[in-house]
Amino acid sequence: MANKYVNLKVGSFKIPVVWLISFNGILCIILSPIFGSMWVKLAHMKMDPPVTLKMAVGMIITGAAFFIILGGYYSLNGVLDESVKMSLWIMLLAYTILTIGELLVSPVGMALFSKLTPERFSSLGMSGWYLCYFFSGLASGALVSVTGTWGYGKILWILGGSLVIAGLVMLALKPFLEKLIAMDQLGKESEAVE
């Protein structure tokens, strides 16, 4: 999509698409220590938000990033012959928001998955976490294969909407999920005492 529908020219220089795709990785490197230190400071102040809240907000933020790209796509006014292109700033903003959402979901989710998996199954549990990446890769491939039929607009609606809905469902289930997490902690503490 970026190669066809995003204006990658800055002056007379055309930014390679690979650079745009690398922007997410660069932002992860820049923002990860900031988020890490923020969580540590909030924990010391006893203001660290629950994991369920971080993940729910992360999913909603990630969904919002897809809606920003959708807005850029709609700015083309249906002209898909590559004569009209969306602003590079739309994609950079979307990637920034996507990265923030990713940093709220991925490392927090991995830590939670590791924490909730029984110790004797820890390696199996982490394998399960990475298996999720495998299935998301399959889903991504399936979406790419129907993009020609459905169009980018529909795909972006599905991705953004699914993430926002999943985040809202997680927010609604937050009290229940926090009880489950607390019960698991109590179970592990009682096992340690025995």
mmCIF file with all atom_site columns, C-alpha atoms in Angstrom:
data_model
loop_
_atom_site.group_PDB
_atom_site.id
_atom_site.type_symbol
_atom_site.label_atom_id
_atom_site.label_alt_id
_atom_site.label_comp_id
_atom_site.label_asym_id
_atom_site.label_entity_id
_atom_site.label_seq_id
_atom_site.pdbx_PDB_ins_code
_atom_site.Cartn_x
_atom_site.Cartn_y
_atom_site.Cartn_z
_atom_site.occupancy
_atom_site.B_iso_or_equiv
_atom_site.pdbx_formal_charge
_atom_site.auth_seq_id
_atom_site.auth_comp_id
_atom_site.auth_asym_id
_atom_site.auth_atom_id
_atom_site.pdbx_PDB_model_num
ATOM 1   C CA . MET A 1 1   ? 0.000   0.000   0.000   1.00 0.00 ? 1   MET A CA 1
ATOM 2   C CA . ALA A 1 2   ? 2.762   2.448   0.936   1.00 0.00 ? 2   ALA A CA 1
ATOM 3   C CA . ASN A 1 3   ? 4.560   1.960   -2.363  1.00 0.00 ? 3   ASN A CA 1
ATOM 4   C CA . LYS A 1 4   ? 1.442   2.731   -4.412  1.00 0.00 ? 4   LYS A CA 1
ATOM 5   C CA . TYR A 1 5   ? -0.580  5.205   -2.380  1.00 0.00 ? 5   TYR A CA 1
ATOM 6   C CA . VAL A 1 6   ? 1.837   7.186   -0.169  1.00 0.00 ? 6   VAL A CA 1
ATOM 7   C CA . ASN A 1 7   ? 3.837   10.171  -1.383  1.00 0.00 ? 7   ASN A CA 1
ATOM 8   C CA . LEU A 1 8   ? 7.335   9.047   -0.444  1.00 0.00 ? 8   LEU A CA 1
ATOM 9   C CA . LYS A 1 9   ? 9.060   12.107  -1.931  1.00 0.00 ? 9   LYS A CA 1
ATOM 10  C CA . VAL A 1 10  ? 10.786  14.569  0.357   1.00 0.00 ? 10  VAL A CA 1
ATOM 11  C CA . GLY A 1 11  ? 11.969  17.297  -1.971  1.00 0.00 ? 11  GLY A CA 1
ATOM 12  C CA . SER A 1 12  ? 13.640  15.527  -4.860  1.00 0.00 ? 12  SER A CA 1
ATOM 13  C CA . PHE A 1 13  ? 14.525  12.449  -2.771  1.00 0.00 ? 13  PHE A CA 1
ATOM 14  C CA . LYS A 1 14  ? 12.226  9.411   -2.789  1.00 0.00 ? 14  LYS A CA 1
ATOM 15  C CA . ILE A 1 15  ? 12.266  7.514   0.500   1.00 0.00 ? 15  ILE A CA 1
ATOM 16  C CA . PRO A 1 16  ? 12.623  3.764   -0.073  1.00 0.00 ? 16  PRO A CA 1
ATOM 17  C CA . VAL A 1 17  ? 9.561   1.847   1.176   1.00 0.00 ? 17  VAL A CA 1
ATOM 18  C CA . VAL A 1 18  ? 11.865  -0.271  3.343   1.00 0.00 ? 18  VAL A CA 1
ATOM 19  C CA . TRP A 1 19  ? 12.754  2.860   5.326   1.00 0.00 ? 19  TRP A CA 1
ATOM 20  C CA . LEU A 1 20  ? 9.093   3.523   6.015   1.00 0.00 ? 20  LEU A CA 1
ATOM 21  C CA . ILE A 1 21  ? 8.567   -0.055  7.159   1.00 0.00 ? 21  ILE A CA 1
ATOM 22  C CA . SER A 1 22  ? 11.683  0.222   9.375   1.00 0.00 ? 22  SER A CA 1
ATOM 23  C CA . PHE A 1 23  ? 10.154  3.240   11.130  1.00 0.00 ? 23  PHE A CA 1
ATOM 24  C CA . ASN A 1 24  ? 8.196   0.904   13.438  1.00 0.00 ? 24  ASN A CA 1
ATOM 25  C CA . GLY A 1 25  ? 11.376  -0.894  14.524  1.00 0.00 ? 25  GLY A CA 1
ATOM 26  C CA . ILE A 1 26  ? 13.203  2.387   15.118  1.00 0.00 ? 26  ILE A CA 1
ATOM 27  C CA . LEU A 1 27  ? 10.292  3.656   17.208  1.00 0.00 ? 27  LEU A CA 1
ATOM 28  C CA . CYS A 1 28  ? 10.324  0.413   19.234  1.00 0.00 ? 28  CYS A CA 1
ATOM 29  C CA . ILE A 1 29  ? 14.011  0.956   20.009  1.00 0.00 ? 29  ILE A CA 1
ATOM 30  C CA . ILE A 1 30  ? 13.400  4.598   20.977  1.00 0.00 ? 30  ILE A CA 1
ATOM 31  C CA . LEU A 1 31  ? 10.148  4.164   22.910  1.00 0.00 ? 31  LEU A CA 1
ATOM 32  C CA . SER A 1 32  ? 10.793  0.846   24.722  1.00 0.00 ? 32  SER A CA 1
ATOM 33  C CA . PRO A 1 33  ? 13.165  2.312   27.337  1.00 0.00 ? 33  PRO A CA 1
ATOM 34  C CA . ILE A 1 34  ? 10.787  5.248   27.839  1.00 0.00 ? 34  ILE A CA 1
ATOM 35  C CA . PHE A 1 35  ? 7.832   2.925   28.447  1.00 0.00 ? 35  PHE A CA 1
ATOM 36  C CA . GLY A 1 36  ? 9.954   0.635   30.624  1.00 0.00 ? 36  GLY A CA 1
ATOM 37  C CA . SER A 1 37  ? 11.114  3.465   32.873  1.00 0.00 ? 37  SER A CA 1
ATOM 38  C CA . MET A 1 38  ? 7.579   4.873   32.985  1.00 0.00 ? 38  MET A CA 1
ATOM 39  C CA . TRP A 1 39  ? 6.174   1.531   34.222  1.00 0.00 ? 39  TRP A CA 1
ATOM 40  C CA . VAL A 1 40  ? 8.947   1.262   36.843  1.00 0.00 ? 40  VAL A CA 1
ATOM 41  C CA . LYS A 1 41  ? 8.313   4.819   38.109  1.00 0.00 ? 41  LYS A CA 1
ATOM 42  C CA . LEU A 1 42  ? 4.554   4.257   38.208  1.00 0.00 ? 42  LEU A CA 1
ATOM 43  C CA . ALA A 1 43  ? 5.076   0.977   40.102  1.00 0.00 ? 43  ALA A CA 1
ATOM 44  C CA . HIS A 1 44  ? 7.286   2.726   42.686  1.00 0.00 ? 44  HIS A CA 1
ATOM 45  C CA . MET A 1 45  ? 4.558   5.342   43.138  1.00 0.00 ? 45  MET A CA 1
ATOM 46  C CA . LYS A 1 46  ? 1.964   2.521   43.410  1.00 0.00 ? 46  LYS A CA 1
ATOM 47  C CA . MET A 1 47  ? 0.177   3.969   40.357  1.00 0.00 ? 47  MET A CA 1
ATOM 48  C CA . ASP A 1 48  ? 1.022   1.266   37.822  1.00 0.00 ? 48  ASP A CA 1
ATOM 49  C CA . PRO A 1 49  ? -2.130  0.534   35.795  1.00 0.00 ? 49  PRO A CA 1
ATOM 50  C CA . PRO A 1 50  ? -3.294  -3.089  35.744  1.00 0.00 ? 50  PRO A CA 1
ATOM 51  C CA . VAL A 1 51  ? -1.990  -5.279  32.932  1.00 0.00 ? 51  VAL A CA 1
ATOM 52  C CA . THR A 1 52  ? -5.517  -5.754  31.617  1.00 0.00 ? 52  THR A CA 1
ATOM 53  C CA . LEU A 1 53  ? -5.956  -1.984  31.280  1.00 0.00 ? 53  LEU A CA 1
ATOM 54  C CA . LYS A 1 54  ? -2.605  -1.601  29.493  1.00 0.00 ? 54  LYS A CA 1
ATOM 55  C CA . MET A 1 55  ? -3.495  -4.333  27.027  1.00 0.00 ? 55  MET A CA 1
ATOM 56  C CA . ALA A 1 56  ? -7.050  -3.093  26.405  1.00 0.00 ? 56  ALA A CA 1
ATOM 57  C CA . VAL A 1 57  ? -5.872  0.472   25.811  1.00 0.00 ? 57  VAL A CA 1
ATOM 58  C CA . GLY A 1 58  ? -3.053  -0.856  23.626  1.00 0.00 ? 58  GLY A CA 1
ATOM 59  C CA . MET A 1 59  ? -5.520  -2.720  21.416  1.00 0.00 ? 59  MET A CA 1
ATOM 60  C CA . ILE A 1 60  ? -7.749  0.353   21.098  1.00 0.00 ? 60  ILE A CA 1
ATOM 61  C CA . ILE A 1 61  ? -4.751  2.562   20.251  1.00 0.00 ? 61  ILE A CA 1
ATOM 62  C CA . THR A 1 62  ? -3.539  0.040   17.664  1.00 0.00 ? 62  THR A CA 1
ATOM 63  C CA . GLY A 1 63  ? -7.018  -0.024  16.126  1.00 0.00 ? 63  GLY A CA 1
ATOM 64  C CA . ALA A 1 64  ? -6.959  3.782   15.980  1.00 0.00 ? 64  ALA A CA 1
ATOM 65  C CA . ALA A 1 65  ? -3.729  3.600   13.952  1.00 0.00 ? 65  ALA A CA 1
ATOM 66  C CA . PHE A 1 66  ? -5.524  1.552   11.285  1.00 0.00 ? 66  PHE A CA 1
ATOM 67  C CA . PHE A 1 67  ? -8.323  4.143   11.206  1.00 0.00 ? 67  PHE A CA 1
ATOM 68  C CA . ILE A 1 68  ? -5.719  6.878   10.631  1.00 0.00 ? 68  ILE A CA 1
ATOM 69  C CA . ILE A 1 69  ? -4.401  4.913   7.643   1.00 0.00 ? 69  ILE A CA 1
ATOM 70  C CA . LEU A 1 70  ? -8.025  4.474   6.535   1.00 0.00 ? 70  LEU A CA 1
ATOM 71  C CA . GLY A 1 71  ? -8.477  8.252   6.701   1.00 0.00 ? 71  GLY A CA 1
ATOM 72  C CA . GLY A 1 72  ? -5.414  8.658   4.504   1.00 0.00 ? 72  GLY A CA 1
ATOM 73  C CA . TYR A 1 73  ? -6.788  6.060   2.110   1.00 0.00 ? 73  TYR A CA 1
ATOM 74  C CA . TYR A 1 74  ? -10.105 7.923   1.918   1.00 0.00 ? 74  TYR A CA 1
ATOM 75  C CA . SER A 1 75  ? -8.185  11.159  1.223   1.00 0.00 ? 75  SER A CA 1
ATOM 76  C CA . LEU A 1 76  ? -7.404  9.635   -2.177  1.00 0.00 ? 76  LEU A CA 1
ATOM 77  C CA . ASN A 1 77  ? -11.133 10.091  -3.017  1.00 0.00 ? 77  ASN A CA 1
ATOM 78  C CA . GLY A 1 78  ? -11.277 6.732   -4.754  1.00 0.00 ? 78  GLY A CA 1
ATOM 79  C CA . VAL A 1 79  ? -8.468  7.600   -7.184  1.00 0.00 ? 79  VAL A CA 1
ATOM 80  C CA . LEU A 1 80  ? -6.393  4.426   -7.115  1.00 0.00 ? 80  LEU A CA 1
ATOM 81  C CA . ASP A 1 81  ? -4.326  4.888   -10.262 1.00 0.00 ? 81  ASP A CA 1
ATOM 82  C CA . GLU A 1 82  ? -1.337  6.173   -8.244  1.00 0.00 ? 82  GLU A CA 1
ATOM 83  C CA . SER A 1 83  ? -1.787  9.719   -9.603  1.00 0.00 ? 83  SER A CA 1
ATOM 84  C CA . VAL A 1 84  ? -3.013  10.866  -6.166  1.00 0.00 ? 84  VAL A CA 1
ATOM 85  C CA . LYS A 1 85  ? -1.065  9.893   -3.052  1.00 0.00 ? 85  LYS A CA 1
ATOM 86  C CA . MET A 1 86  ? -1.637  10.350  0.661   1.00 0.00 ? 86  MET A CA 1
ATOM 87  C CA . SER A 1 87  ? 0.746   12.347  2.802   1.00 0.00 ? 87  SER A CA 1
ATOM 88  C CA . LEU A 1 88  ? 3.779   10.617  4.257   1.00 0.00 ? 88  LEU A CA 1
ATOM 89  C CA . TRP A 1 89  ? 2.879   12.273  7.581   1.00 0.00 ? 89  TRP A CA 1
ATOM 90  C CA . ILE A 1 90  ? -0.308  10.203  7.791   1.00 0.00 ? 90  ILE A CA 1
ATOM 91  C CA . MET A 1 91  ? 1.709   6.994   7.629   1.00 0.00 ? 91  MET A CA 1
ATOM 92  C CA . LEU A 1 92  ? 4.333   8.255   10.095  1.00 0.00 ? 92  LEU A CA 1
ATOM 93  C CA . LEU A 1 93  ? 1.587   9.254   12.542  1.00 0.00 ? 93  LEU A CA 1
ATOM 94  C CA . ALA A 1 94  ? -0.141  5.897   12.087  1.00 0.00 ? 94  ALA A CA 1
ATOM 95  C CA . TYR A 1 95  ? 3.126   3.989   12.606  1.00 0.00 ? 95  TYR A CA 1
ATOM 96  C CA . THR A 1 96  ? 3.867   6.023   15.744  1.00 0.00 ? 96  THR A CA 1
ATOM 97  C CA . ILE A 1 97  ? 0.443   5.297   17.219  1.00 0.00 ? 97  ILE A CA 1
ATOM 98  C CA . LEU A 1 98  ? 0.676   1.655   16.121  1.00 0.00 ? 98  LEU A CA 1
ATOM 99  C CA . THR A 1 99  ? 4.041   1.331   17.891  1.00 0.00 ? 99  THR A CA 1
ATOM 100 C CA . ILE A 1 100 ? 2.657   2.846   21.103  1.00 0.00 ? 100 ILE A CA 1
ATOM 101 C CA . GLY A 1 101 ? -0.220  0.365   20.996  1.00 0.00 ? 101 GLY A CA 1
ATOM 102 C CA . GLU A 1 102 ? 2.190   -2.466  20.262  1.00 0.00 ? 102 GLU A CA 1
ATOM 103 C CA . LEU A 1 103 ? 4.344   -1.528  23.261  1.00 0.00 ? 103 LEU A CA 1
ATOM 104 C CA . LEU A 1 104 ? 1.266   -1.602  25.483  1.00 0.00 ? 104 LEU A CA 1
ATOM 105 C CA . VAL A 1 105 ? 0.225   -5.060  24.254  1.00 0.00 ? 105 VAL A CA 1
ATOM 106 C CA . SER A 1 106 ? 3.241   -7.136  23.269  1.00 0.00 ? 106 SER A CA 1
ATOM 107 C CA . PRO A 1 107 ? 5.778   -6.919  26.130  1.00 0.00 ? 107 PRO A CA 1
ATOM 108 C CA . VAL A 1 108 ? 3.033   -6.593  28.740  1.00 0.00 ? 108 VAL A CA 1
ATOM 109 C CA . GLY A 1 109 ? 1.180   -9.583  27.286  1.00 0.00 ? 109 GLY A CA 1
ATOM 110 C CA . MET A 1 110 ? 4.339   -11.655 27.130  1.00 0.00 ? 110 MET A CA 1
ATOM 111 C CA . ALA A 1 111 ? 5.134   -10.868 30.763  1.00 0.00 ? 111 ALA A CA 1
ATOM 112 C CA . LEU A 1 112 ? 1.577   -11.742 31.797  1.00 0.00 ? 112 LEU A CA 1
ATOM 113 C CA . PHE A 1 113 ? 1.635   -14.968 29.793  1.00 0.00 ? 113 PHE A CA 1
ATOM 114 C CA . SER A 1 114 ? 4.932   -15.921 31.431  1.00 0.00 ? 114 SER A CA 1
ATOM 115 C CA . LYS A 1 115 ? 3.640   -15.001 34.883  1.00 0.00 ? 115 LYS A CA 1
ATOM 116 C CA . LEU A 1 116 ? 0.380   -16.954 34.597  1.00 0.00 ? 116 LEU A CA 1
ATOM 117 C CA . THR A 1 117 ? 1.875   -20.102 33.091  1.00 0.00 ? 117 THR A CA 1
ATOM 118 C CA . PRO A 1 118 ? 2.613   -22.752 35.746  1.00 0.00 ? 118 PRO A CA 1
ATOM 119 C CA . GLU A 1 119 ? 6.363   -22.921 36.345  1.00 0.00 ? 119 GLU A CA 1
ATOM 120 C CA . ARG A 1 120 ? 6.724   -26.501 35.144  1.00 0.00 ? 120 ARG A CA 1
ATOM 121 C CA . PHE A 1 121 ? 5.079   -25.506 31.824  1.00 0.00 ? 121 PHE A CA 1
ATOM 122 C CA . SER A 1 122 ? 6.893   -22.184 31.365  1.00 0.00 ? 122 SER A CA 1
ATOM 123 C CA . SER A 1 123 ? 8.671   -23.129 28.134  1.00 0.00 ? 123 SER A CA 1
ATOM 124 C CA . LEU A 1 124 ? 5.449   -24.591 26.741  1.00 0.00 ? 124 LEU A CA 1
ATOM 125 C CA . GLY A 1 125 ? 3.629   -21.410 27.750  1.00 0.00 ? 125 GLY A CA 1
ATOM 126 C CA . MET A 1 126 ? 6.121   -19.186 25.969  1.00 0.00 ? 126 MET A CA 1
ATOM 127 C CA . SER A 1 127 ? 5.850   -21.443 22.931  1.00 0.00 ? 127 SER A CA 1
ATOM 128 C CA . GLY A 1 128 ? 2.112   -20.761 23.025  1.00 0.00 ? 128 GLY A CA 1
ATOM 129 C CA . TRP A 1 129 ? 2.785   -17.021 23.082  1.00 0.00 ? 129 TRP A CA 1
ATOM 130 C CA . TYR A 1 130 ? 4.996   -17.246 20.013  1.00 0.00 ? 130 TYR A CA 1
ATOM 131 C CA . LEU A 1 131 ? 2.477   -19.533 18.337  1.00 0.00 ? 131 LEU A CA 1
ATOM 132 C CA . CYS A 1 132 ? 0.145   -16.515 18.396  1.00 0.00 ? 132 CYS A CA 1
ATOM 133 C CA . TYR A 1 133 ? 2.644   -14.718 16.134  1.00 0.00 ? 133 TYR A CA 1
ATOM 134 C CA . PHE A 1 134 ? 2.520   -17.679 13.766  1.00 0.00 ? 134 PHE A CA 1
ATOM 135 C CA . PHE A 1 135 ? -1.269  -17.534 13.546  1.00 0.00 ? 135 PHE A CA 1
ATOM 136 C CA . SER A 1 136 ? -1.234  -13.762 13.105  1.00 0.00 ? 136 SER A CA 1
ATOM 137 C CA . GLY A 1 137 ? 1.168   -14.264 10.186  1.00 0.00 ? 137 GLY A CA 1
ATOM 138 C CA . LEU A 1 138 ? -1.275  -16.740 8.642   1.00 0.00 ? 138 LEU A CA 1
ATOM 139 C CA . ALA A 1 139 ? -4.149  -14.301 9.153   1.00 0.00 ? 139 ALA A CA 1
ATOM 140 C CA . SER A 1 140 ? -2.069  -11.529 7.599   1.00 0.00 ? 140 SER A CA 1
ATOM 141 C CA . GLY A 1 141 ? -1.412  -13.690 4.546   1.00 0.00 ? 141 GLY A CA 1
ATOM 142 C CA . ALA A 1 142 ? -5.120  -14.488 4.258   1.00 0.00 ? 142 ALA A CA 1
ATOM 143 C CA . LEU A 1 143 ? -6.013  -10.786 4.422   1.00 0.00 ? 143 LEU A CA 1
ATOM 144 C CA . VAL A 1 144 ? -3.436  -9.912  1.771   1.00 0.00 ? 144 VAL A CA 1
ATOM 145 C CA . SER A 1 145 ? -4.909  -12.563 -0.512  1.00 0.00 ? 145 SER A CA 1
ATOM 146 C CA . VAL A 1 146 ? -8.392  -10.974 -0.330  1.00 0.00 ? 146 VAL A CA 1
ATOM 147 C CA . THR A 1 147 ? -7.227  -7.356  -0.529  1.00 0.00 ? 147 THR A CA 1
ATOM 148 C CA . GLY A 1 148 ? -7.613  -7.366  -4.304  1.00 0.00 ? 148 GLY A CA 1
ATOM 149 C CA . THR A 1 149 ? -11.239 -8.453  -3.932  1.00 0.00 ? 149 THR A CA 1
ATOM 150 C CA . TRP A 1 150 ? -12.248 -6.525  -0.829  1.00 0.00 ? 150 TRP A CA 1
ATOM 151 C CA . GLY A 1 151 ? -10.020 -3.469  -1.235  1.00 0.00 ? 151 GLY A CA 1
ATOM 152 C CA . TYR A 1 152 ? -7.832  -1.687  1.290   1.00 0.00 ? 152 TYR A CA 1
ATOM 153 C CA . GLY A 1 153 ? -10.750 0.235   2.781   1.00 0.00 ? 153 GLY A CA 1
ATOM 154 C CA . LYS A 1 154 ? -12.600 -2.879  3.909   1.00 0.00 ? 154 LYS A CA 1
ATOM 155 C CA . ILE A 1 155 ? -9.427  -4.540  5.210   1.00 0.00 ? 155 ILE A CA 1
ATOM 156 C CA . LEU A 1 156 ? -8.500  -1.440  7.244   1.00 0.00 ? 156 LEU A CA 1
ATOM 157 C CA . TRP A 1 157 ? -12.047 -1.292  8.665   1.00 0.00 ? 157 TRP A CA 1
ATOM 158 C CA . ILE A 1 158 ? -11.841 -4.963  9.658   1.00 0.00 ? 158 ILE A CA 1
ATOM 159 C CA . LEU A 1 159 ? -8.413  -4.592  11.302  1.00 0.00 ? 159 LEU A CA 1
ATOM 160 C CA . GLY A 1 160 ? -9.161  -1.323  13.091  1.00 0.00 ? 160 GLY A CA 1
ATOM 161 C CA . GLY A 1 161 ? -12.662 -2.365  14.119  1.00 0.00 ? 161 GLY A CA 1
ATOM 162 C CA . SER A 1 162 ? -11.574 -5.790  15.371  1.00 0.00 ? 162 SER A CA 1
ATOM 163 C CA . LEU A 1 163 ? -8.845  -4.279  17.529  1.00 0.00 ? 163 LEU A CA 1
ATOM 164 C CA . VAL A 1 164 ? -11.084 -1.567  18.987  1.00 0.00 ? 164 VAL A CA 1
ATOM 165 C CA . ILE A 1 165 ? -13.851 -4.093  19.713  1.00 0.00 ? 165 ILE A CA 1
ATOM 166 C CA . ALA A 1 166 ? -11.358 -6.530  21.296  1.00 0.00 ? 166 ALA A CA 1
ATOM 167 C CA . GLY A 1 167 ? -9.992  -3.692  23.449  1.00 0.00 ? 167 GLY A CA 1
ATOM 168 C CA . LEU A 1 168 ? -13.490 -2.656  24.547  1.00 0.00 ? 168 LEU A CA 1
ATOM 169 C CA . VAL A 1 169 ? -14.398 -6.274  25.364  1.00 0.00 ? 169 VAL A CA 1
ATOM 170 C CA . MET A 1 170 ? -11.206 -6.568  27.413  1.00 0.00 ? 170 MET A CA 1
ATOM 171 C CA . LEU A 1 171 ? -12.099 -3.336  29.248  1.00 0.00 ? 171 LEU A CA 1
ATOM 172 C CA . ALA A 1 172 ? -15.542 -4.759  30.009  1.00 0.00 ? 172 ALA A CA 1
ATOM 173 C CA . LEU A 1 173 ? -13.986 -8.021  31.251  1.00 0.00 ? 173 LEU A CA 1
ATOM 174 C CA . LYS A 1 174 ? -11.243 -6.215  33.202  1.00 0.00 ? 174 LYS A CA 1
ATOM 175 C CA . PRO A 1 175 ? -12.684 -6.888  36.700  1.00 0.00 ? 175 PRO A CA 1
ATOM 176 C CA . PHE A 1 176 ? -13.162 -10.591 35.896  1.00 0.00 ? 176 PHE A CA 1
ATOM 177 C CA . LEU A 1 177 ? -9.693  -10.916 34.338  1.00 0.00 ? 177 LEU A CA 1
ATOM 178 C CA . GLU A 1 178 ? -8.062  -9.163  37.295  1.00 0.00 ? 178 GLU A CA 1
ATOM 179 C CA . LYS A 1 179 ? -9.767  -11.612 39.673  1.00 0.00 ? 179 LYS A CA 1
ATOM 180 C CA . LEU A 1 180 ? -8.398  -14.519 37.629  1.00 0.00 ? 180 LEU A CA 1
ATOM 181 C CA . ILE A 1 181 ? -4.905  -13.026 37.739  1.00 0.00 ? 181 ILE A CA 1
ATOM 182 C CA . ALA A 1 182 ? -5.192  -12.466 41.510  1.00 0.00 ? 182 ALA A CA 1
ATOM 183 C CA . MET A 1 183 ? -6.432  -16.056 42.019  1.00 0.00 ? 183 MET A CA 1
ATOM 184 C CA . ASP A 1 184 ? -3.455  -17.360 40.060  1.00 0.00 ? 184 ASP A CA 1
ATOM 185 C CA . GLN A 1 185 ? -1.105  -15.284 42.230  1.00 0.00 ? 185 GLN A CA 1
ATOM 186 C CA . LEU A 1 186 ? -2.713  -16.669 45.401  1.00 0.00 ? 186 LEU A CA 1
ATOM 187 C CA . GLY A 1 187 ? -2.368  -20.211 44.044  1.00 0.00 ? 187 GLY A CA 1
ATOM 188 C CA . LYS A 1 188 ? 1.325   -19.699 43.312  1.00 0.00 ? 188 LYS A CA 1
ATOM 189 C CA . GLU A 1 189 ? 1.922   -18.151 46.751  1.00 0.00 ? 189 GLU A CA 1
ATOM 190 C CA . SER A 1 190 ? 0.218   -21.080 48.506  1.00 0.00 ? 190 SER A CA 1
ATOM 191 C CA . GLU A 1 191 ? 2.286   -23.552 46.440  1.00 0.00 ? 191 GLU A CA 1
ATOM 192 C CA . ALA A 1 192 ? 5.445   -21.722 47.530  1.00 0.00 ? 192 ALA A CA 1
ATOM 193 C CA . VAL A 1 193 ? 4.428   -21.945 51.213  1.00 0.00 ? 193 VAL A CA 1
ATOM 194 C CA . GLU A 1 194 ? 3.773   -25.700 50.987  1.00 0.00 ? 194 GLU A CA 1
#
